[in-house]
PDB file of C-alpha atoms and ligand atoms in Angstrom:
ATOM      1  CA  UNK O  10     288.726   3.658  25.349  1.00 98.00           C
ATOM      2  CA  UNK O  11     288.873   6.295  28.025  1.00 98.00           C
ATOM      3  CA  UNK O  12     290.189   5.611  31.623  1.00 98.00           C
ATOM      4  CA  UNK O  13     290.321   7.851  34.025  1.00 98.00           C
ATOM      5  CA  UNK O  14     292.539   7.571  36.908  1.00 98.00           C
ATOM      6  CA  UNK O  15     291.782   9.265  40.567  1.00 98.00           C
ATOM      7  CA  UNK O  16     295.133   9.650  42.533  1.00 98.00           C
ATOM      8  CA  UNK O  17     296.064  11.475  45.840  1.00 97.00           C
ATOM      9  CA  UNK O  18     299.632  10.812  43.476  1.00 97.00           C
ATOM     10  CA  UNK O  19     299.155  11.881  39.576  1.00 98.00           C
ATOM     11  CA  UNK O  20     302.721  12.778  39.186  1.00 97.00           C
ATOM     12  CA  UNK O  21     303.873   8.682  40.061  1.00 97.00           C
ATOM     13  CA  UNK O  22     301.740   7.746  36.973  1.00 97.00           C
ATOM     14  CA  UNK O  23     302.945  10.968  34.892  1.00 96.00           C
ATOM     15  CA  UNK O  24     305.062   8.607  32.700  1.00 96.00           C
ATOM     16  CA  UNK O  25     304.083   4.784  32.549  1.00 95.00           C
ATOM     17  CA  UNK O  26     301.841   6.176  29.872  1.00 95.00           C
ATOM     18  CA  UNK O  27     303.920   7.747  27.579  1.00 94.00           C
ATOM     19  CA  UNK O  28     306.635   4.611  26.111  1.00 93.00           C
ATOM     20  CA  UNK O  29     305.956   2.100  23.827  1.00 91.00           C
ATOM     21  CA  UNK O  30     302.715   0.289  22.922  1.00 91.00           C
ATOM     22  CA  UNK O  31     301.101   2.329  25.243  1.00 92.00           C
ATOM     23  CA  UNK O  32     301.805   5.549  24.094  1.00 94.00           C
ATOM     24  CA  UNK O  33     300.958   4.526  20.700  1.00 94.00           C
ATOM     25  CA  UNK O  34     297.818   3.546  21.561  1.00 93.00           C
ATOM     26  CA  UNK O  35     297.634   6.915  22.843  1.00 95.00           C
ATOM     27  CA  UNK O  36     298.715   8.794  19.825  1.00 95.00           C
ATOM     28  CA  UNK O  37     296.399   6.497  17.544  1.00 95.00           C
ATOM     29  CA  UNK O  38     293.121   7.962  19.603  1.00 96.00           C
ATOM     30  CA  UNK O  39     292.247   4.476  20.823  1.00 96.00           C
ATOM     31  CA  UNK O  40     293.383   5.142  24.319  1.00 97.00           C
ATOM     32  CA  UNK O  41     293.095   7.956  26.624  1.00 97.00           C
ATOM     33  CA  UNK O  42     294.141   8.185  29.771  1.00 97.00           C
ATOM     34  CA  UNK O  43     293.442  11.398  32.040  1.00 98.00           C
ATOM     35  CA  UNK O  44     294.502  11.755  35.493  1.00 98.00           C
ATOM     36  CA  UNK O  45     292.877  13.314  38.405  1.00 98.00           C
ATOM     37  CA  UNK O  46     294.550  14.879  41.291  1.00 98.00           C
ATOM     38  CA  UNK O  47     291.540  14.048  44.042  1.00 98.00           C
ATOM     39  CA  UNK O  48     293.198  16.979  46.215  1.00 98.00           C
ATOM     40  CA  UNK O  49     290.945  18.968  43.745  1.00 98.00           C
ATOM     41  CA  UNK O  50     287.878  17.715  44.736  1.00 98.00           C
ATOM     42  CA  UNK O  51     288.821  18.236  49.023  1.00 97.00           C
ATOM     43  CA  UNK O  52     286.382  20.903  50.357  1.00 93.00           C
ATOM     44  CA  UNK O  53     288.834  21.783  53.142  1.00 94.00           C
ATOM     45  CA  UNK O  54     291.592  24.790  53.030  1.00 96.00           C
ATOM     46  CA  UNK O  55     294.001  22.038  53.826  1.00 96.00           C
ATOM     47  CA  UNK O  56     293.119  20.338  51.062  1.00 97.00           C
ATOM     48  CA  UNK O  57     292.635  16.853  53.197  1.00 97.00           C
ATOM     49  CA  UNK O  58     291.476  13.461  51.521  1.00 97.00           C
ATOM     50  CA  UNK O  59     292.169  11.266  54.338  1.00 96.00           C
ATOM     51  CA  UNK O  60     290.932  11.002  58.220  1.00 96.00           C
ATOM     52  CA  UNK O  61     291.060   9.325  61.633  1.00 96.00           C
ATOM     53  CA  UNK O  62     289.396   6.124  61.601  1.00 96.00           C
ATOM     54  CA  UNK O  63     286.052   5.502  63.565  1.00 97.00           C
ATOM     55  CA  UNK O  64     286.908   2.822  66.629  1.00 97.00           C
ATOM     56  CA  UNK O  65     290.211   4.247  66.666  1.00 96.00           C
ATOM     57  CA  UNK O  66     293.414   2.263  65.448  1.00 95.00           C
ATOM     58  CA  UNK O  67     296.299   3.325  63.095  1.00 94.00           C
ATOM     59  CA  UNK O  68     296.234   4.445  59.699  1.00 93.00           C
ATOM     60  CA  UNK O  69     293.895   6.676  58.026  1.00 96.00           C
ATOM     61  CA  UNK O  70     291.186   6.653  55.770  1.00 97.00           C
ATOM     62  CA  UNK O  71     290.117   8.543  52.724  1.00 97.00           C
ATOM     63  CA  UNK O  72     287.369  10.566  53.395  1.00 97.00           C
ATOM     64  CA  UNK O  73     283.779  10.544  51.359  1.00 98.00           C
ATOM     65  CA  UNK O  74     283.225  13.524  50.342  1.00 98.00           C
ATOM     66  CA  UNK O  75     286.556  14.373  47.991  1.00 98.00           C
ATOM     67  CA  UNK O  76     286.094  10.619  46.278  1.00 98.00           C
ATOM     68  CA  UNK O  77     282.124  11.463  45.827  1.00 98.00           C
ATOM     69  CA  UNK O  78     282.542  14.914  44.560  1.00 98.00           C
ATOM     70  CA  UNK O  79     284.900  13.834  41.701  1.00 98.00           C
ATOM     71  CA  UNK O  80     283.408  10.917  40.441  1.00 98.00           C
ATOM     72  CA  UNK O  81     279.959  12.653  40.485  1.00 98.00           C
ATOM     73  CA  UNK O  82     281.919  15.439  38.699  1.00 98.00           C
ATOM     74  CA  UNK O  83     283.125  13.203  36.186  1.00 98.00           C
ATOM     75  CA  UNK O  84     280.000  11.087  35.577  1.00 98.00           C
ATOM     76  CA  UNK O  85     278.789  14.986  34.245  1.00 98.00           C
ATOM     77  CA  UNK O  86     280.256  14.377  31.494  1.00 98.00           C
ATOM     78  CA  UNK O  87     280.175  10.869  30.742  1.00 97.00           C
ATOM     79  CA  UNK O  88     278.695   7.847  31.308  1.00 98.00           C
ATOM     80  CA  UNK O  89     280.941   4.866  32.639  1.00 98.00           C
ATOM     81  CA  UNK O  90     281.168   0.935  31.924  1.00 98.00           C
ATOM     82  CA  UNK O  91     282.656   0.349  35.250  1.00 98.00           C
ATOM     83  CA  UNK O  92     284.172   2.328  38.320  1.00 98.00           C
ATOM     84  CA  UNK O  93     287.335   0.236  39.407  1.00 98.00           C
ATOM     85  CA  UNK O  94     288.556   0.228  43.128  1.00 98.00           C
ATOM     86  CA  UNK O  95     292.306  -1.093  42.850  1.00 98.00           C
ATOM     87  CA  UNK O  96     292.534  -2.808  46.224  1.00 97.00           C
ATOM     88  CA  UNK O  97     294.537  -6.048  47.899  1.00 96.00           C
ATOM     89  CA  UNK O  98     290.914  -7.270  48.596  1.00 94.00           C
ATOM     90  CA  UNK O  99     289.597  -7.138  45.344  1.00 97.00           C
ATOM     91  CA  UNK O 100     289.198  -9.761  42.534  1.00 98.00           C
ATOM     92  CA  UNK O 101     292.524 -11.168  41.069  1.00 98.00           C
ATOM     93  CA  UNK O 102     293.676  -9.354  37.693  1.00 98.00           C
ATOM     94  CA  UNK O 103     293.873 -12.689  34.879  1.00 96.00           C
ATOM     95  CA  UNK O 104     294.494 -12.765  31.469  1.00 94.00           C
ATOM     96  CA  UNK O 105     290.127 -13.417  30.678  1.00 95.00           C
ATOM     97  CA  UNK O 106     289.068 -10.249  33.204  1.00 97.00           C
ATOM     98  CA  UNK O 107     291.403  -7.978  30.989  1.00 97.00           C
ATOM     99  CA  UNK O 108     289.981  -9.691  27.815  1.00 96.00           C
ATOM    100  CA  UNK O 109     286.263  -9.040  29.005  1.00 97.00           C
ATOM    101  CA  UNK O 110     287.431  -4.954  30.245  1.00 98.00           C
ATOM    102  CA  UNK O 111     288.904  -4.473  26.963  1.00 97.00           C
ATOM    103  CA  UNK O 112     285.359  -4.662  24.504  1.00 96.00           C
ATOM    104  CA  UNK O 113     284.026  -2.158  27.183  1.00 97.00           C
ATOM    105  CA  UNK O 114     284.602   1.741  26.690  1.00 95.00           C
ATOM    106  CA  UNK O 115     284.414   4.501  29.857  1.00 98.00           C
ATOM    107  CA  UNK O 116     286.295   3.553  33.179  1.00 98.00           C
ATOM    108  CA  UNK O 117     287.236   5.350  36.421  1.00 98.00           C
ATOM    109  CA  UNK O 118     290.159   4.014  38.342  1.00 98.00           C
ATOM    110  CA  UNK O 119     289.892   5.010  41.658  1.00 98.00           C
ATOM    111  CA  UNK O 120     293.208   4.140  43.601  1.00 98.00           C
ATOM    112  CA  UNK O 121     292.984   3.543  47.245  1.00 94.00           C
ATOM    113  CA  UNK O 122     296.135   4.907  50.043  1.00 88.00           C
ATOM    114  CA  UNK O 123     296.793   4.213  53.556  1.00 78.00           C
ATOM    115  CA  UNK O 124     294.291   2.382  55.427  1.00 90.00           C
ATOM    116  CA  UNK O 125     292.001   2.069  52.024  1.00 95.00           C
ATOM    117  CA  UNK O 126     288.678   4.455  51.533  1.00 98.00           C
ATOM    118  CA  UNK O 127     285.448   5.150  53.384  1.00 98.00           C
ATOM    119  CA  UNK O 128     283.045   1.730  53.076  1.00 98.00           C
ATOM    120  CA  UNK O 129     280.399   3.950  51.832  1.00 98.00           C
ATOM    121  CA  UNK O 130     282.306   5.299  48.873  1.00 98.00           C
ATOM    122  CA  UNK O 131     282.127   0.925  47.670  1.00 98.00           C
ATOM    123  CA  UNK O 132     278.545   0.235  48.478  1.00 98.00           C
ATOM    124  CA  UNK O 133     277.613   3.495  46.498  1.00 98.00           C
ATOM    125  CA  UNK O 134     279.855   4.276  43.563  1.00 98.00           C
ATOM    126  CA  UNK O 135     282.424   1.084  43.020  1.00 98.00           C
ATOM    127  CA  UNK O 136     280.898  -1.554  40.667  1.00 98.00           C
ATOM    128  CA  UNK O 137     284.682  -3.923  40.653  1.00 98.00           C
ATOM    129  CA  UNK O 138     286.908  -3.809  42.984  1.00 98.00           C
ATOM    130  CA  UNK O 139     290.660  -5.510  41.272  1.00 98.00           C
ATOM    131  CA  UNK O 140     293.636  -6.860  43.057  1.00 98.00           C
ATOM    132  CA  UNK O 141     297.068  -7.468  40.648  1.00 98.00           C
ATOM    133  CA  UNK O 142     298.382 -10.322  43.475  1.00 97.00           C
ATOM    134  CA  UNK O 143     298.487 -11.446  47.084  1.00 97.00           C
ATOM    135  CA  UNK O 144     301.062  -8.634  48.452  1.00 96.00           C
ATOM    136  CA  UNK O 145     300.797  -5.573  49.610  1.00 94.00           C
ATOM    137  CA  UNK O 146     301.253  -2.252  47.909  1.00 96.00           C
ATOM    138  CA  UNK O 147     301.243   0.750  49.451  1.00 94.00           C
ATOM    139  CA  UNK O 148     298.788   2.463  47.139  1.00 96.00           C
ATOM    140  CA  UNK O 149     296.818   1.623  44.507  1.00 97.00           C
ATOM    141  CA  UNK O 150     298.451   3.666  41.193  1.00 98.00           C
ATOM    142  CA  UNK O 151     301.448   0.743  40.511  1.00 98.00           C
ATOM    143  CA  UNK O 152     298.524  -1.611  40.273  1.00 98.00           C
ATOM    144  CA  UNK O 153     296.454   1.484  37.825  1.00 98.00           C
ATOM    145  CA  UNK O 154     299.298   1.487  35.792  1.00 98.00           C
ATOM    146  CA  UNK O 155     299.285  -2.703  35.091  1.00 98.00           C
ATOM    147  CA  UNK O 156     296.297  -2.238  34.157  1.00 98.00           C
ATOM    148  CA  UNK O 157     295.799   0.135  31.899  1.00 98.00           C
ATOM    149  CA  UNK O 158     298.668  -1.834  29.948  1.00 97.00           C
ATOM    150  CA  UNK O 159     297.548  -4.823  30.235  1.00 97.00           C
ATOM    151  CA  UNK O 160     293.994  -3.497  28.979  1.00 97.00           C
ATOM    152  CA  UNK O 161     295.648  -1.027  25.951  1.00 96.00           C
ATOM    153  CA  UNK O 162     297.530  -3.970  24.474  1.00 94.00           C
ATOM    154  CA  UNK O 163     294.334  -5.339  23.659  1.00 94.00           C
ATOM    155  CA  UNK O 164     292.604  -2.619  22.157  1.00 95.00           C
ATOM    156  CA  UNK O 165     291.845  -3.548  18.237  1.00 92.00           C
ATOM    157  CA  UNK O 166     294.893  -1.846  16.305  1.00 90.00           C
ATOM    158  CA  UNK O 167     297.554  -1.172  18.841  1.00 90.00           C
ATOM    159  CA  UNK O 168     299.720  -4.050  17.867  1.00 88.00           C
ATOM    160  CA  UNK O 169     300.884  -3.911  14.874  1.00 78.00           C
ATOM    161  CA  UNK O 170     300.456  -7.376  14.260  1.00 68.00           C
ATOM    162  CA  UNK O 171     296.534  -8.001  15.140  1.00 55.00           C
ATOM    163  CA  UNK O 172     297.072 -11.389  15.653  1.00 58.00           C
ATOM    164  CA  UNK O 173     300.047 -11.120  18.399  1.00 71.00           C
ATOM    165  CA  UNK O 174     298.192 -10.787  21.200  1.00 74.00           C
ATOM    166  CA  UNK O 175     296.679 -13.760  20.579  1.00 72.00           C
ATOM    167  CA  UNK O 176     299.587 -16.038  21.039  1.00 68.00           C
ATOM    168  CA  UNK O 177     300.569 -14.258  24.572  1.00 76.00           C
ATOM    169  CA  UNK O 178     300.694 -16.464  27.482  1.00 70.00           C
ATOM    170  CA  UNK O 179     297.372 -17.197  28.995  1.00 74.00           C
ATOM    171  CA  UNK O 180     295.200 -16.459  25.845  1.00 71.00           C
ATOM    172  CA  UNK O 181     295.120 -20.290  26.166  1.00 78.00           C
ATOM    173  CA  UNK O 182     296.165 -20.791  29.738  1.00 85.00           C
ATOM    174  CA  UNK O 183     299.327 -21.950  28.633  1.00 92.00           C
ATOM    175  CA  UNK O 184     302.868 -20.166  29.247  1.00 94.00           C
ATOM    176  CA  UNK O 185     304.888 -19.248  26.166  1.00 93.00           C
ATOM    177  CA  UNK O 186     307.112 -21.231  24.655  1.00 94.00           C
ATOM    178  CA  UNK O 187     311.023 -20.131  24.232  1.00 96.00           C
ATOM    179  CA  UNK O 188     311.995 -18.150  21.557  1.00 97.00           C
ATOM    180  CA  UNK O 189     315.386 -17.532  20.061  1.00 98.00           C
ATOM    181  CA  UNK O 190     316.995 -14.926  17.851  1.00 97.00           C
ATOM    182  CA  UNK O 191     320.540 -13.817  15.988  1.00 97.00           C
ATOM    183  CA  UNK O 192     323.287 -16.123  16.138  1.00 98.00           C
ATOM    184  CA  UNK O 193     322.240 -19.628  15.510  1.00 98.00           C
ATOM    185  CA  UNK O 194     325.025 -20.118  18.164  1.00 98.00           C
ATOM    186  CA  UNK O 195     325.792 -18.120  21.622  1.00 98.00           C
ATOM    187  CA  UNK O 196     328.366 -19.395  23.647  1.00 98.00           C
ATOM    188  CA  UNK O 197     327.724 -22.900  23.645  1.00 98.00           C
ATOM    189  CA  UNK O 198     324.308 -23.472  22.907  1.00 98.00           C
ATOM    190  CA  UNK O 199     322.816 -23.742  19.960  1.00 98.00           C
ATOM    191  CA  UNK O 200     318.944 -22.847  18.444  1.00 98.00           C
ATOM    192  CA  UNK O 201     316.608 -25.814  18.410  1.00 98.00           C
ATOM    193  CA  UNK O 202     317.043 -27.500  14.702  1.00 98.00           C
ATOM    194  CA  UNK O 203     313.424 -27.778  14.391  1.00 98.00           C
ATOM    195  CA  UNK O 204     313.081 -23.693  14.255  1.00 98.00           C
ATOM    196  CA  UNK O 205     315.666 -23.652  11.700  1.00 98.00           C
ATOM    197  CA  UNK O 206     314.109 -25.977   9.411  1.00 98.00           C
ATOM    198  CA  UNK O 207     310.908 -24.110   7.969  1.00 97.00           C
ATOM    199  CA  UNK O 208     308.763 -26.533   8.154  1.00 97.00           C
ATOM    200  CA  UNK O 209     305.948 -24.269   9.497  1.00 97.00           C
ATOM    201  CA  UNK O 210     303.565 -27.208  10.850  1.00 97.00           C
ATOM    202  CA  UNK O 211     306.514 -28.686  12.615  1.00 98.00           C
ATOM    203  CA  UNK O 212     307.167 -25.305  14.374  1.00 97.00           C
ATOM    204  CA  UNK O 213     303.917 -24.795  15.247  1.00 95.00           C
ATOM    205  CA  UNK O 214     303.317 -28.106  16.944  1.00 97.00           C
ATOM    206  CA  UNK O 215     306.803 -28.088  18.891  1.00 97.00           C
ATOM    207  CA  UNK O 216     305.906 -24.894  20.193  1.00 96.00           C
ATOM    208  CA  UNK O 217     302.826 -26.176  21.452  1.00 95.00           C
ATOM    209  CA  UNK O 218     304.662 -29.243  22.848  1.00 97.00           C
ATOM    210  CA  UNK O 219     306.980 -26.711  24.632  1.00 97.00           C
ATOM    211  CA  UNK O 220     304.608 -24.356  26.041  1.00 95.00           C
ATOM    212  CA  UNK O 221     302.555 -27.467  27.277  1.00 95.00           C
ATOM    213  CA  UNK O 222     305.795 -28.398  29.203  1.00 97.00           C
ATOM    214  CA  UNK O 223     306.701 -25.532  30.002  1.00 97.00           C
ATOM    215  CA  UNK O 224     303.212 -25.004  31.353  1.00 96.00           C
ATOM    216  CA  UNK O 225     303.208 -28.325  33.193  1.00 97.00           C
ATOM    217  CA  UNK O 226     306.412 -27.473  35.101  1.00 98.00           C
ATOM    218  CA  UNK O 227     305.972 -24.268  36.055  1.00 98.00           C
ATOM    219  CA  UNK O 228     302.527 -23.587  36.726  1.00 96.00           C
ATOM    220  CA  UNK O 229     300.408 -26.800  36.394  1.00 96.00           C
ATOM    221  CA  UNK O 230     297.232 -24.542  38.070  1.00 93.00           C
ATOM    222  CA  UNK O 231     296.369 -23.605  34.856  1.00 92.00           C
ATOM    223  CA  UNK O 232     296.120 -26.918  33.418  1.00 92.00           C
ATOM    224  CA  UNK O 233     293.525 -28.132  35.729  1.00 81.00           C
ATOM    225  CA  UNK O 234     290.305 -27.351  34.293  1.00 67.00           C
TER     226      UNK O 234
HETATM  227 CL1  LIG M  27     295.198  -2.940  43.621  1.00 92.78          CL
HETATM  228  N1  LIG M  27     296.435  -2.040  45.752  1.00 92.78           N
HETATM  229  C1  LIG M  27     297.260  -2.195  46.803  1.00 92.78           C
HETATM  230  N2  LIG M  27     297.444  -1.162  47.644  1.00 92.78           N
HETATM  231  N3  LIG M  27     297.907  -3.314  47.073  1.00 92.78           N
HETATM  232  C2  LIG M  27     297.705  -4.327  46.232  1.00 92.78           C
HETATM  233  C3  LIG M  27     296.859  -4.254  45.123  1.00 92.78           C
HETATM  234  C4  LIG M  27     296.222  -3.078  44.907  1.00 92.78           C
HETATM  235  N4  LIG M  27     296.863  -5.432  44.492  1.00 92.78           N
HETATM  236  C5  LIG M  27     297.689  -6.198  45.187  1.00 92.78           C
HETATM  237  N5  LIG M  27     298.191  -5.562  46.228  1.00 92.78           N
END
């Protein structure tokens, strides 16, 4: 999978990339990630991305012509499953749009700042536009940078075990259940019996019991359909 990212702020996502699962993926050659500094792709000696709004009020707006020159740059060399707007009026991030994104191969991430980008750059480029939540960021690269985790984790062979992604919460709208480790005791409280006991069916189906409760408590939503 190849994403690339278009930022007014490259250096902000210069490291959420390189820890962990992610930058495993990375070093495996089943993830890239490339980021673009839009700046590049102004036409002015100021190097300006962003302008006055038309019928006036505060905040700016990123201009056309930067946004269109890069992408049509970048579409030179490539062909792409999908170029992603990361905006607080786009579709909600969930567990099944991330599971859909991940069998797919090319994206641009294009991350919106101040008062968001120039209508015309949606209607003729965007094909999804993705929120993470109902607040308010003040530019789109935080959001970029849940994403491309919660996309890499799923790629076939970053986990090392296949099957853990599986089990997360949500693969089957429910929560996860708790888990325990090293001691058997902590202060006071003590590991459930039952995970103790090896009996593997037993486990299984009070986990299930547990993340159905656990589910029912904290986020009943997601048992509704
Ligand atoms: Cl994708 N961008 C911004 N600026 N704010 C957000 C968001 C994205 N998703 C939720 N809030």
């Amino acid at each position: 999978m190849r994403i690339d990212i278009i930022t007014v702020l490259p250096d902000l996502l210069e490291s959420p990339f390189n820890h962990s699962i992610l930058k495993r993926a990375k070093e495996k050659g089943l993830l890239e990630v490339n980021l673009i500094n839009l700046r590049d792709f102004s036409t002015s000696k100021q190097k300006q991305v962003d302008d006055y709004q038309y019928g006036g009020g505060a905040g700016m707006v990123m201009m056309c012509e930067p946004i269109s020159n890069c992408i049509e740059h970048l579409k030179k060399d490539r062909s792409y499953d999908e170029i992603i707007y990361m905006t607080p009026d786009g579709e909600l991030m969930n567990q099944k749009m991330m599971n859909t994104l991940s069998l797919k191969g090319n994206f641009i991430i294009l991350c919106g700042h101040y008062k968001g980008i120039d209508e015309r750059i949606r209607q003729l480029y965007i094909t999804k536009e993705i929120s993470i939540g109902d607040y308010v960021l003040s530019g789109g690269e935080l959001a970029a940078a849940i994403f491309v985790d919660a996309i890499g984790r799923l790629l076939p062979g970053v986990l090392n075990d296949e099957t853990s992604a599986l089990f997360d919460s949500f693969q089957d709208d429910l929560l996860s259940p708790p888990v325990y480790t090293r001691p058997e005791t902590f202060k006071y409280l003590k590991v459930p019996e039952i995970l103790l006991s090896g009996h593997e069916k037993k486990i299984n189906e009070w986990r299930h019991e547990q993340a159905l409760e656990r589910t029912k408590t904290r986020r009943p939503d997601l048992l509704k359909d």
